[in-house]
Amino acid sequence: MPSSHGYAALGSQSPLVPYAFTRRDPDPTEIAIEILYCGVCHSDLHMSRNEWGQSIYPMIPGHEIVGRVIAVGTSSTKFKPGDIAAVGVIVDSCRQCAPCHRGEEHFCDQGPTLTYSAPDRVDGSITMGGYSNNYVVDERFAHRVPANLDLAAVAPLLCAGITTYSPLRHWKAGPGKKVGIVGLGGLGHMALKFAHSFGAHVVQFTTNLRKREDALKLGADEVVLSSDPAAMKAHTKSFDLILDCVSAPHPLDDYLALLKQDATLTLVGLPDTPPSFSVFNLITRRASIAGSMIGGMPETQEMLDYCGQHSIFSEVEVIPIQNVNEAFERLLKQDVKYRFVIDMSTLK
Ligand code: NAP
Ligand code: ZN
Ligand code: ZN
């Protein structure tokens, strides 16, 4: 492998700083890619600051990766040098358990290997993510990219895209269903695009009414300011599904009250503190609170193909890697439309 370098957090208080390291050569079924673009997910911020208590340093974040294949292992057949390939949140799993056999590697009984800050199953080193110049990954965990989409706008599909596509499919968002999306950020804007494309009636909840026009353009049928009690009350007991994409603690009862009988509030956002809610809001409508995490490898490819067929992509602000710390600060201020993507050609 050529030498590797990127931007790393050296500890939970550390900004991201230039960092050099080594990657192993690809095994027979692996490929090496030169990274072209990497999205900036709010999980990268949670992880680099150890907000979930599982971070390993030094840490190079980044799990929304699009790149060009530069080498293929001796028995690798899916890609050839020069192809475009994409990598998301996980890069390996046990490949033996029932979820792995079903193509739900993200639910691997032994736990999937995360793209960064996790022990590599091959050599025990700590995985380093996509805020870097290259990656080595098994071809099973790399995806083909639709040829008609802009590569920077594809990168966020690898996390924000699949994390919202999968639960919307699972809970059958579609014609005749009223679906709420909470939070118009990286995940939220993809959820909005998918739910609209699947034919549901979509209501975007936001804390910031300045996002109203954008939400309507992105596919919302209605936009509700979540701090407006009257506007919230108007939707009481009317939703089939609400997908919560919020990164910070916030009241769940406001949304449980809006569910119909037998409806579901699905959490994908991962605030650093556990939520609290009133059980009364569940029993009075037999409602469910559920969670969902990314998607398996077959469904991730299905999502990418769907995006190619329907021209669905992320709204992005492309940044040089030197601005990544500023991008983290802007994420915290909800100042992003709607995903930062690092142009890796700026990494010298
Ligand atoms: P993001 O771009 O920062 O968007 C988060 C949105 O949440 C903001 O745009 C804002 O929307 C809303 N929000 C922020 N602070 C809030 C507060 N205090 N109260 C109410 N609303 C608030 O983040 P993201 O990248 O989409 O990630 C969202 C969350 O999903 C993160 O916690 C991330 O770690 C998690 N995640 C989970 C998975 C999974 O597999 N389950 C995968 C990826 C990410 P408005 O301005 O519209 O209110
Ligand atoms: Zn992510
Ligand atoms: Zn497994």
XYZ file of C-alpha atoms and ligand atoms in Angstrom:
398
model
C 0.000 0.000 0.000
C 1.104 3.580 -0.592
C 1.596 5.574 2.609
C -1.560 6.624 4.417
C -2.375 9.888 6.099
C -5.410 11.836 7.145
C -6.872 13.943 9.958
C -7.096 12.352 13.397
C -8.443 13.153 16.849
C -5.659 12.343 19.312
C -8.032 12.452 22.307
C -11.558 13.545 23.228
C -10.503 17.182 23.622
C -8.316 17.231 20.529
C -9.156 18.979 17.283
C -8.534 16.876 14.186
C -4.877 17.200 13.155
C -2.780 15.768 10.296
C -1.734 12.204 11.067
C 0.276 9.542 9.181
C -0.166 5.784 9.592
C 0.068 2.543 7.598
C -2.571 0.309 6.037
C -1.905 -3.342 5.234
C -1.879 -4.609 1.654
C -5.212 -6.007 0.425
C -5.919 -9.677 1.192
C -7.100 -11.868 -1.733
C -10.751 -10.764 -1.488
C -9.973 -7.148 -0.600
C -9.582 -3.963 -2.607
C -7.621 -0.767 -1.979
C -9.204 2.546 -2.863
C -7.940 6.075 -3.211
C -10.527 8.179 -1.360
C -12.060 10.992 -3.415
C -14.807 12.223 -1.058
C -15.870 11.554 2.516
C -19.026 12.864 4.184
C -19.004 14.396 7.667
C -21.585 12.534 9.784
C -22.666 13.778 13.213
C -21.508 10.352 14.473
C -17.945 11.418 13.542
C -18.335 14.328 15.941
C -19.881 12.162 18.729
C -17.078 9.618 18.274
C -14.148 12.021 18.008
C -15.276 13.614 21.304
C -16.001 10.229 22.939
C -19.630 11.156 23.610
C -20.660 7.472 23.507
C -17.717 6.296 25.660
C -16.318 3.812 23.123
C -13.709 5.825 21.264
C -10.184 4.572 20.611
C -7.460 7.141 19.841
C -5.790 8.213 17.686
C -8.995 8.190 15.602
C -9.426 9.067 11.969
C -13.210 9.431 11.563
C -15.195 9.093 8.341
C -17.636 6.443 7.123
C -19.236 7.990 4.042
C -16.507 7.106 1.569
C -16.376 7.254 -2.214
C -13.130 6.424 -3.979
C -11.338 4.959 -6.949
C -10.082 1.387 -6.843
C -6.268 1.345 -7.046
C -5.576 -2.345 -6.329
C -7.538 -5.583 -6.111
C -6.692 -8.800 -4.259
C -5.844 -11.951 -6.197
C -9.336 -13.505 -5.899
C -11.368 -10.299 -5.907
C -13.919 -10.181 -8.755
C -16.366 -7.350 -7.958
C -14.109 -4.432 -8.940
C -11.178 -3.708 -11.203
C -8.604 -0.903 -10.879
C -10.114 2.417 -11.952
C -13.672 1.530 -10.833
C -15.512 3.774 -8.389
C -16.362 2.077 -5.077
C -18.111 3.236 -1.914
C -17.711 2.209 1.729
C -20.029 2.952 4.644
C -20.165 2.456 8.407
C -19.014 -1.174 8.645
C -16.129 -2.951 6.917
C -16.362 -6.519 8.216
C -18.418 -8.985 10.278
C -18.134 -12.655 11.316
C -19.763 -13.752 8.005
C -20.947 -16.997 9.715
C -23.946 -16.099 11.881
C -27.601 -16.008 10.811
C -27.767 -12.206 10.355
C -24.556 -12.284 8.264
C -25.999 -15.092 6.107
C -29.135 -13.005 5.624
C -27.053 -10.036 4.457
C -27.749 -8.158 7.666
C -24.083 -7.852 8.551
C -24.821 -4.739 10.623
C -26.690 -7.020 13.074
C -23.853 -9.608 13.172
C -24.122 -11.695 16.371
C -20.445 -11.025 17.083
C -20.736 -7.356 16.172
C -19.683 -5.795 12.876
C -16.301 -4.089 12.480
C -16.758 -0.346 12.319
C -14.963 1.594 9.582
C -12.984 3.484 12.227
C -12.051 3.168 15.884
C -12.548 -0.614 16.033
C -10.219 -3.646 16.070
C -9.623 -4.961 12.555
C -10.647 -8.647 12.279
C -7.616 -9.434 10.047
C -4.641 -8.053 11.969
C -6.040 -6.542 15.182
C -4.972 -3.019 14.296
C -7.452 -0.189 14.936
C -9.463 0.764 11.850
C -8.844 4.266 10.506
C -11.695 5.981 8.666
C -12.277 8.003 5.564
C -10.824 11.400 6.500
C -7.730 10.003 4.812
C -6.228 9.296 1.412
C -6.941 5.569 1.073
C -8.769 2.511 2.469
C -8.439 -1.281 2.308
C -11.682 -3.254 2.529
C -13.156 -6.634 1.633
C -15.143 -6.362 -1.590
C -18.269 -7.628 0.243
C -18.276 -4.372 2.214
C -17.699 -2.105 -0.813
C -20.480 -0.976 -3.117
C -20.912 -0.046 -6.744
C -21.857 3.576 -7.358
C -24.503 4.684 -9.894
C -22.704 6.238 -12.852
C -25.182 9.117 -13.230
C -24.669 10.727 -9.812
C -22.155 13.355 -8.677
C -19.628 11.545 -6.479
C -19.544 14.174 -3.718
C -23.345 13.951 -3.439
C -23.176 10.144 -3.306
C -20.821 9.962 -0.304
C -23.488 10.759 2.347
C -25.712 7.979 1.003
C -23.319 5.498 2.617
C -24.490 6.469 6.107
C -27.207 9.147 6.094
C -28.793 7.472 3.066
C -28.946 3.863 4.203
C -29.753 4.791 7.824
C -32.987 6.419 6.673
C -33.798 4.238 3.626
C -33.752 1.035 5.691
C -36.296 1.960 8.407
C -38.560 3.719 5.904
C -38.635 0.474 3.892
C -38.969 -1.732 6.984
C -41.940 0.221 8.374
C -43.404 0.511 4.859
C -43.457 4.249 4.281
C -45.470 4.622 1.096
C -48.762 5.693 -0.411
C -51.522 6.147 2.177
C -49.038 6.467 5.056
C -48.408 9.644 7.031
C -44.717 9.801 7.944
C -42.976 12.343 10.175
C -39.271 13.174 9.993
C -37.756 14.853 13.055
C -34.708 17.085 12.474
C -33.642 18.426 9.100
C -29.929 17.631 9.123
C -27.825 15.091 7.239
C -30.039 12.099 8.053
C -33.256 14.103 8.105
C -32.891 15.525 4.606
C -32.251 12.066 3.151
C -35.234 10.665 5.096
C -37.365 13.422 3.634
C -36.246 12.669 0.089
C -36.813 8.915 0.469
C -40.191 9.146 2.222
C -41.408 11.544 -0.467
C -40.055 9.316 -3.231
C -41.777 6.257 -1.685
C -45.096 8.103 -1.948
C -45.870 8.809 1.708
C -47.438 12.028 2.996
C -44.404 13.553 4.700
C -44.319 16.027 7.566
C -40.963 17.567 8.486
C -40.500 18.604 12.123
C -37.810 21.190 12.767
C -36.645 23.510 15.525
C -35.840 26.115 12.904
C -38.549 27.514 10.663
C -35.888 29.100 8.431
C -35.554 25.597 6.994
C -39.213 25.589 5.891
C -38.673 26.489 2.218
C -35.855 23.968 1.888
C -37.982 21.252 3.499
C -40.794 21.887 1.034
C -38.340 21.758 -1.889
C -36.820 18.514 -0.577
C -40.232 16.813 -0.548
C -42.143 17.750 2.619
C -45.912 18.071 2.269
C -46.030 19.995 5.545
C -43.458 21.580 7.866
C -44.069 21.893 11.610
C -42.112 23.984 14.102
C -41.676 21.523 16.964
C -41.638 24.283 19.602
C -45.132 25.465 18.573
C -47.617 23.541 20.804
C -50.662 24.399 18.681
C -48.979 23.293 15.456
C -47.915 20.033 17.124
C -51.351 19.399 18.633
C -52.991 19.714 15.212
C -51.292 16.391 14.312
C -52.376 14.435 17.414
C -52.857 10.686 16.790
C -52.341 10.977 13.039
C -48.959 9.415 12.145
C -48.211 5.865 11.007
C -44.477 6.330 11.481
C -42.183 9.017 12.842
C -38.448 8.758 12.160
C -36.401 10.676 14.702
C -33.071 11.880 13.265
C -32.038 14.251 16.070
C -28.490 14.299 17.435
C -29.182 15.941 20.823
C -31.492 15.155 23.778
C -35.105 16.262 23.151
C -38.576 15.305 24.427
C -39.987 12.119 22.865
C -43.465 12.568 24.378
C -44.148 15.416 21.948
C -43.882 12.882 19.102
C -45.443 9.837 20.826
C -48.603 11.907 21.246
C -48.767 12.272 17.470
C -48.779 8.510 16.740
C -51.939 6.691 15.663
C -52.923 3.431 17.305
C -50.288 0.729 16.626
C -47.894 3.250 15.076
C -44.133 3.506 15.654
C -41.611 6.137 16.650
C -38.298 4.896 15.236
C -35.130 6.413 16.644
C -32.045 6.675 14.476
C -30.503 9.756 16.109
C -28.076 8.899 18.904
C -27.915 11.621 21.578
C -25.322 11.019 24.275
C -27.916 10.667 27.077
C -30.797 8.133 27.328
C -34.264 9.447 26.475
C -37.183 9.525 28.900
C -40.856 9.300 28.011
C -44.255 8.645 29.536
C -45.451 5.044 29.234
C -48.979 6.474 29.101
C -48.206 7.728 25.618
C -47.502 4.124 24.579
C -50.347 2.264 26.320
C -53.046 4.667 25.205
C -52.407 3.756 21.548
C -50.416 0.492 21.744
C -47.573 2.464 20.207
C -43.991 1.272 19.782
C -40.649 2.964 20.207
C -38.080 1.285 17.955
C -34.532 1.838 16.736
C -32.660 1.170 13.532
C -28.986 1.169 12.558
C -27.640 1.658 9.020
C -28.430 -1.379 6.777
C -26.891 -4.617 5.510
C -24.693 -4.842 2.441
C -27.424 -6.008 -0.005
C -29.820 -3.295 1.143
C -27.068 -0.655 0.913
C -26.488 -1.620 -2.724
C -30.267 -1.627 -3.303
C -30.435 1.905 -1.852
C -27.590 3.138 -4.079
C -29.228 1.601 -7.161
C -32.561 3.170 -6.185
C -30.833 6.558 -5.863
C -29.328 6.125 -9.334
C -32.698 5.212 -10.842
C -34.560 8.063 -9.124
C -31.791 10.712 -9.151
C -31.716 10.931 -5.372
C -28.559 12.338 -3.803
C -27.451 14.383 -0.823
C -27.455 18.174 -0.722
C -23.819 18.886 0.031
C -21.380 21.634 0.918
C -17.981 20.445 -0.289
C -15.135 21.541 1.982
C -11.343 21.227 2.026
C -10.088 18.935 4.791
C -8.399 21.898 6.467
C -11.927 23.146 7.369
C -13.084 19.958 9.069
C -12.863 21.325 12.634
C -14.927 24.332 11.612
C -17.424 21.957 9.983
C -17.832 20.128 13.329
C -18.568 23.452 15.057
C -21.076 24.400 12.373
C -22.812 20.993 12.753
C -23.329 21.769 16.428
C -24.960 25.074 15.466
C -27.230 23.277 12.970
C -25.538 25.334 10.275
C -25.254 22.801 7.461
C -27.145 22.400 4.193
C -27.355 19.495 4.540
C -24.122 17.509 4.619
C -20.484 18.560 4.631
C -18.396 16.455 2.286
C -14.596 16.597 2.298
C -12.894 16.857 -1.089
C -9.946 14.572 -0.409
C -7.838 16.116 -3.181
C -7.235 18.910 -0.637
C -5.369 16.471 1.645
C -1.712 17.069 0.813
P -27.000 16.619 11.894
O -26.749 16.796 10.439
O -26.251 17.437 12.867
O -28.589 16.813 12.098
C -29.191 16.727 13.363
C -30.473 17.562 13.351
O -31.102 17.387 14.629
C -30.254 19.058 13.229
O -30.170 19.483 11.913
C -31.490 19.626 13.914
O -32.594 19.680 12.998
C -31.811 18.576 14.969
N -31.341 19.004 16.293
C -30.058 19.266 16.665
N -30.003 19.622 17.960
C -31.287 19.592 18.410
C -31.905 19.817 19.671
N -31.167 20.202 20.747
N -33.246 19.665 19.793
C -33.984 19.297 18.733
N -33.466 19.076 17.508
C -32.133 19.205 17.362
O -26.746 15.100 12.325
P -26.829 13.757 11.445
O -25.510 13.491 10.847
O -28.038 13.811 10.622
O -26.996 12.662 12.610
C -28.146 12.679 13.428
C -27.994 11.658 14.538
O -28.096 10.346 13.967
C -26.658 11.703 15.256
O -26.902 11.473 16.635
C -25.900 10.550 14.652
O -24.910 10.038 15.498
C -27.015 9.557 14.449
N -26.738 8.509 13.449
C -27.295 7.288 13.653
C -27.129 6.296 12.713
C -27.785 4.960 12.895
O -27.380 3.984 12.236
N -28.815 4.863 13.720
C -26.370 6.534 11.574
C -25.843 7.803 11.389
C -26.039 8.793 12.328
P -33.539 20.990 12.924
O -32.619 22.157 12.758
O -34.391 20.738 11.733
O -34.318 21.028 14.193
Zn -22.793 8.163 10.033
Zn -22.037 -12.378 11.877
